[in-house]
Amino acid sequence: MSVELEVVEDPAARCASMLLEVAGSGSHIVLTGGSTPRSAYEQAARDPGVFDGTTLWFGDERCVPPDDQRSNYRMAKEALLDALGERVVVNRIEGERGAAEASDRYEARLREAGEPPFDLLLLGLGPDGHLASLFPDQQVLSVRDRLVVGVPEAGLEPFVPRVSLTLPVLASSRRIVFLVSGSSKADAVVAAFGADAKPDPHVPASMLPPLADEITVLLDPPAAARL
Ligand code: 6PG
């Protein structure tokens, strides 16, 4: 297990270059939601041909329609997917079906695809230390026999039910990259990845390093300020 902290002025640009490095025929990439990745996706979208043959997945989704302002799919569609068109296969989490049905269907899709090892999995970090839609002190953090879970109550805005990959599935990715920016994340960065960080359900991201092989945390200086 290795956690590499990369402090860069523009983490989104670094993330875009990582996406372009991994994309290509046969590769499986997991996109993250939230707002930080938008710029990384827009930068990666400038080179759509690189994505030919790539399969895209989502790490989590809000249980809203795909055209809802709160949809992770909608953000990715606007910033990246529309530019890629038929070049890629997109596996959308159908959040509009509700947490239970959407998680079952997404899990079935993953199993049907042969649970491909993800070549790259992108994650954000919440100010509360959540990753994907796995929020502090929730029972879903201990789920080990499912690939995907429904999350009835989100721990942060937007307070809608969610669907999320589980910790073991997140950890199984060949390469994991957190994209973190802003001073509001500085405390969560220390709690999750600092020198004294220990796996703690109160800080869900801290639970990933012991389960994963290789994690890179891309940080801007404000997010790294408390390290
Ligand atoms: C979501 C995301 C979530 C996000 C963090 C950080 O559905 O909201 O998957 O895990 O990555 O909340 O979000 P920002 O990057 O927008 O701060």
Short mmCIF file of C-alpha atoms and ligand atoms in Angstrom, two decimals:
data_model
loop_
_atom_site.label_atom_id
_atom_site.label_comp_id
_atom_site.label_asym_id
_atom_site.label_seq_id
_atom_site.Cartn_x
_atom_site.Cartn_y
_atom_site.Cartn_z
CA MET A 1 0.00 0.00 0.00
CA SER A 2 1.41 3.39 -0.94
CA VAL A 3 -0.09 6.85 -0.62
CA GLU A 4 1.61 9.54 -2.67
CA LEU A 5 0.68 13.16 -1.96
CA GLU A 6 1.24 15.46 -4.95
CA VAL A 7 0.86 19.16 -4.20
CA VAL A 8 0.38 21.02 -7.49
CA GLU A 9 -0.93 24.45 -8.43
CA ASP A 10 -3.50 22.91 -10.79
CA PRO A 11 -4.60 19.45 -9.67
CA ALA A 12 -7.29 19.37 -12.36
CA ALA A 13 -4.69 19.67 -15.12
CA ARG A 14 -2.64 16.88 -13.52
CA CYS A 15 -5.77 14.75 -13.24
CA ALA A 16 -6.63 15.39 -16.90
CA SER A 17 -3.18 14.19 -17.95
CA MET A 18 -3.61 11.02 -15.86
CA LEU A 19 -6.96 10.39 -17.56
CA LEU A 20 -5.33 10.75 -20.97
CA GLU A 21 -2.45 8.45 -19.93
CA VAL A 22 -4.84 5.63 -18.98
CA ALA A 23 -7.63 6.06 -21.56
CA GLY A 24 -7.67 3.86 -24.62
CA SER A 25 -8.96 0.62 -26.04
CA GLY A 26 -9.90 -1.85 -23.32
CA SER A 27 -9.31 0.49 -20.40
CA HIS A 28 -11.87 0.91 -17.63
CA ILE A 29 -12.00 4.27 -15.86
CA VAL A 30 -14.25 5.24 -12.96
CA LEU A 31 -15.34 8.88 -12.87
CA THR A 32 -16.12 10.76 -9.70
CA GLY A 33 -18.81 13.34 -9.12
CA GLY A 34 -18.99 16.60 -7.22
CA SER A 35 -17.74 19.87 -8.68
CA THR A 36 -13.93 19.72 -8.53
CA PRO A 37 -13.53 17.22 -11.39
CA ARG A 38 -15.42 19.36 -13.92
CA SER A 39 -12.29 21.26 -14.99
CA ALA A 40 -10.25 18.04 -15.24
CA TYR A 41 -12.92 16.50 -17.48
CA GLU A 42 -13.12 19.63 -19.65
CA GLN A 43 -9.33 19.57 -20.14
CA ALA A 44 -9.32 15.84 -20.96
CA ALA A 45 -12.19 16.37 -23.42
CA ARG A 46 -9.87 18.44 -25.61
CA ASP A 47 -8.30 15.17 -26.83
CA PRO A 48 -11.34 12.93 -27.44
CA GLY A 49 -9.56 10.53 -29.79
CA VAL A 50 -7.42 9.25 -26.94
CA PHE A 51 -10.56 7.78 -25.36
CA ASP A 52 -11.40 5.45 -28.29
CA GLY A 53 -12.48 2.10 -26.87
CA THR A 54 -12.54 3.21 -23.24
CA THR A 55 -15.26 2.01 -20.86
CA LEU A 56 -16.39 4.58 -18.31
CA TRP A 57 -18.05 3.86 -14.95
CA PHE A 58 -19.16 6.06 -12.04
CA GLY A 59 -18.01 5.70 -8.45
CA ASP A 60 -21.27 7.03 -7.09
CA GLU A 61 -24.43 8.91 -8.00
CA ARG A 62 -27.18 10.94 -6.49
CA CYS A 63 -30.69 9.43 -6.75
CA VAL A 64 -31.99 12.10 -9.09
CA PRO A 65 -32.83 12.13 -12.81
CA PRO A 66 -29.82 12.22 -15.17
CA ASP A 67 -30.69 15.75 -16.30
CA ASP A 68 -30.95 17.07 -12.73
CA GLN A 69 -28.44 19.77 -11.73
CA ARG A 70 -27.34 17.47 -8.86
CA SER A 71 -26.58 14.49 -11.10
CA ASN A 72 -22.92 13.41 -11.30
CA TYR A 73 -23.73 11.95 -14.70
CA ARG A 74 -25.05 15.31 -15.92
CA MET A 75 -21.83 17.06 -14.81
CA ALA A 76 -19.67 14.45 -16.55
CA LYS A 77 -21.87 14.56 -19.66
CA GLU A 78 -21.53 18.32 -19.99
CA ALA A 79 -17.78 18.35 -19.23
CA LEU A 80 -16.61 15.19 -21.00
CA LEU A 81 -19.08 12.61 -22.28
CA ASP A 82 -20.72 14.81 -24.92
CA ALA A 83 -17.27 15.42 -26.44
CA LEU A 84 -16.51 11.69 -26.51
CA GLY A 85 -19.78 10.51 -28.06
CA GLU A 86 -19.64 6.96 -29.44
CA ARG A 87 -15.92 6.63 -28.77
CA VAL A 88 -16.65 5.29 -25.28
CA VAL A 89 -19.03 2.95 -23.49
CA VAL A 90 -20.65 4.71 -20.54
CA ASN A 91 -22.15 2.74 -17.65
CA ARG A 92 -24.46 5.18 -15.93
CA ILE A 93 -25.83 4.60 -12.43
CA GLU A 94 -29.60 4.93 -12.86
CA GLY A 95 -30.11 6.95 -9.70
CA GLU A 96 -33.61 7.96 -10.74
CA ARG A 97 -34.76 4.39 -9.95
CA GLY A 98 -34.02 4.89 -6.26
CA ALA A 99 -31.10 3.70 -4.14
CA ALA A 100 -32.07 0.04 -3.77
CA GLU A 101 -33.02 -0.72 -7.38
CA ALA A 102 -30.25 1.45 -8.87
CA SER A 103 -27.56 -0.21 -6.74
CA ASP A 104 -28.82 -3.70 -7.62
CA ARG A 105 -28.87 -2.85 -11.33
CA TYR A 106 -25.42 -1.28 -11.30
CA GLU A 107 -24.01 -4.25 -9.38
CA ALA A 108 -25.57 -6.58 -11.97
CA ARG A 109 -23.99 -4.52 -14.76
CA LEU A 110 -20.58 -4.77 -13.11
CA ARG A 111 -20.94 -8.54 -12.65
CA GLU A 112 -22.19 -8.94 -16.26
CA ALA A 113 -19.08 -7.08 -17.44
CA GLY A 114 -16.97 -9.55 -15.49
CA GLU A 115 -16.11 -7.14 -12.68
CA PRO A 116 -13.33 -5.72 -14.84
CA PRO A 117 -10.38 -4.45 -12.87
CA PHE A 118 -10.57 -0.68 -13.05
CA ASP A 119 -7.44 0.83 -14.58
CA LEU A 120 -8.07 4.20 -12.96
CA LEU A 121 -10.54 5.25 -10.30
CA LEU A 122 -11.05 8.95 -9.57
CA LEU A 123 -12.31 10.13 -6.19
CA GLY A 124 -13.01 13.41 -4.48
CA LEU A 125 -12.76 14.06 -0.75
CA GLY A 126 -15.55 15.66 1.23
CA PRO A 127 -14.75 18.17 4.00
CA ASP A 128 -16.11 15.46 6.35
CA GLY A 129 -13.67 12.92 4.93
CA HIS A 130 -16.25 11.06 2.85
CA LEU A 131 -15.30 9.40 -0.42
CA ALA A 132 -17.71 8.45 -3.19
CA SER A 133 -21.01 8.38 -1.27
CA LEU A 134 -19.60 6.60 1.78
CA PHE A 135 -20.21 9.03 4.64
CA PRO A 136 -18.83 9.06 8.20
CA ASP A 137 -19.96 6.37 10.65
CA GLN A 138 -22.43 4.78 8.23
CA GLN A 139 -23.00 1.02 8.18
CA VAL A 140 -22.27 0.86 4.43
CA LEU A 141 -18.61 1.43 5.29
CA SER A 142 -18.43 -2.14 6.62
CA VAL A 143 -20.11 -3.80 3.63
CA ARG A 144 -17.70 -6.30 2.10
CA ASP A 145 -20.05 -8.70 0.27
CA ARG A 146 -21.50 -6.20 -2.20
CA LEU A 147 -19.96 -4.28 -5.10
CA VAL A 148 -22.51 -1.48 -4.90
CA VAL A 149 -24.72 -0.15 -2.10
CA GLY A 150 -27.68 2.15 -1.77
CA VAL A 151 -27.15 4.96 0.71
CA PRO A 152 -30.53 6.11 2.07
CA GLU A 153 -29.19 9.24 3.74
CA ALA A 154 -26.35 11.39 2.46
CA GLY A 155 -24.15 12.96 5.11
CA LEU A 156 -23.67 16.17 3.14
CA GLU A 157 -25.43 18.25 0.51
CA PRO A 158 -27.20 17.29 -1.64
CA PHE A 159 -29.28 15.43 0.94
CA VAL A 160 -30.72 12.88 -1.45
CA PRO A 161 -30.28 9.10 -1.35
CA ARG A 162 -27.18 7.89 -3.12
CA VAL A 163 -25.64 4.86 -4.84
CA SER A 164 -21.98 4.08 -4.22
CA LEU A 165 -19.29 1.54 -4.96
CA THR A 166 -18.23 -0.15 -1.74
CA LEU A 167 -14.80 0.24 -0.11
CA PRO A 168 -13.41 -3.12 -1.35
CA VAL A 169 -14.39 -2.28 -4.93
CA LEU A 170 -12.89 1.19 -4.70
CA ALA A 171 -9.72 -0.37 -3.28
CA SER A 172 -9.50 -3.01 -6.02
CA SER A 173 -8.64 -0.45 -8.69
CA ARG A 174 -5.19 -0.64 -10.22
CA ARG A 175 -4.73 3.07 -9.70
CA ILE A 176 -6.68 5.39 -7.38
CA VAL A 177 -6.45 9.16 -7.70
CA PHE A 178 -8.03 11.63 -5.30
CA LEU A 179 -8.58 15.13 -6.67
CA VAL A 180 -8.74 17.60 -3.78
CA SER A 181 -8.73 21.37 -3.84
CA GLY A 182 -9.52 24.19 -1.45
CA SER A 183 -8.88 25.05 2.17
CA SER A 184 -12.19 23.49 3.23
CA LYS A 185 -10.58 20.08 2.66
CA ALA A 186 -7.35 20.73 4.61
CA ASP A 187 -8.49 19.08 7.85
CA ALA A 188 -9.96 16.07 6.05
CA VAL A 189 -6.68 15.65 4.11
CA VAL A 190 -4.71 15.43 7.36
CA ALA A 191 -7.22 13.06 8.97
CA ALA A 192 -7.30 10.79 5.93
CA PHE A 193 -3.73 10.93 4.59
CA GLY A 194 -1.58 12.70 7.18
CA ALA A 195 1.41 11.09 8.88
CA ASP A 196 -0.67 10.10 11.91
CA ALA A 197 -3.80 9.10 9.99
CA LYS A 198 -5.33 5.76 11.01
CA PRO A 199 -8.32 3.91 9.50
CA ASP A 200 -11.34 5.50 11.18
CA PRO A 201 -15.02 5.18 10.14
CA HIS A 202 -15.43 8.79 11.21
CA VAL A 203 -13.12 9.68 8.30
CA PRO A 204 -14.11 7.23 5.55
CA ALA A 205 -11.23 8.10 3.19
CA SER A 206 -8.77 7.01 5.92
CA MET A 207 -10.12 3.47 5.53
CA LEU A 208 -8.98 3.13 1.91
CA PRO A 209 -5.14 3.12 2.13
CA PRO A 210 -4.86 -0.17 4.08
CA LEU A 211 -7.09 -1.87 1.48
CA ALA A 212 -5.51 -0.41 -1.66
CA ASP A 213 -2.24 -0.86 -3.54
CA GLU A 214 -1.49 2.58 -4.93
CA ILE A 215 -3.17 5.87 -4.09
CA THR A 216 -2.21 9.26 -5.46
CA VAL A 217 -3.68 12.35 -3.79
CA LEU A 218 -3.58 15.43 -6.01
CA LEU A 219 -3.78 18.55 -3.85
CA ASP A 220 -3.61 22.26 -4.40
CA PRO A 221 -1.65 24.25 -1.76
CA PRO A 222 -4.75 25.31 0.26
CA ALA A 223 -5.89 21.69 0.57
CA ALA A 224 -2.38 20.66 1.64
CA ALA A 225 -1.94 23.56 4.08
CA ARG A 226 -2.31 21.52 7.28
CA LEU A 227 -0.03 18.62 6.32
C1 6PG B 1 -20.51 13.26 -4.88
C2 6PG B 1 -19.07 12.87 -5.01
C3 6PG B 1 -18.37 13.15 -3.71
C4 6PG B 1 -17.39 14.24 -4.01
C5 6PG B 1 -16.93 14.92 -2.75
C6 6PG B 1 -16.04 16.10 -3.09
O1 6PG B 1 -21.38 12.56 -5.38
O2 6PG B 1 -20.71 14.35 -4.32
O3 6PG B 1 -18.84 11.67 -5.48
O4 6PG B 1 -17.73 12.06 -3.12
O5 6PG B 1 -16.28 13.69 -4.69
O6 6PG B 1 -18.09 15.37 -2.07
O7 6PG B 1 -16.79 16.97 -3.90
P1 6PG B 1 -16.12 18.30 -4.51
O8 6PG B 1 -14.97 17.82 -5.33
O9 6PG B 1 -17.20 18.91 -5.31
O10 6PG B 1 -15.68 19.11 -3.34
#
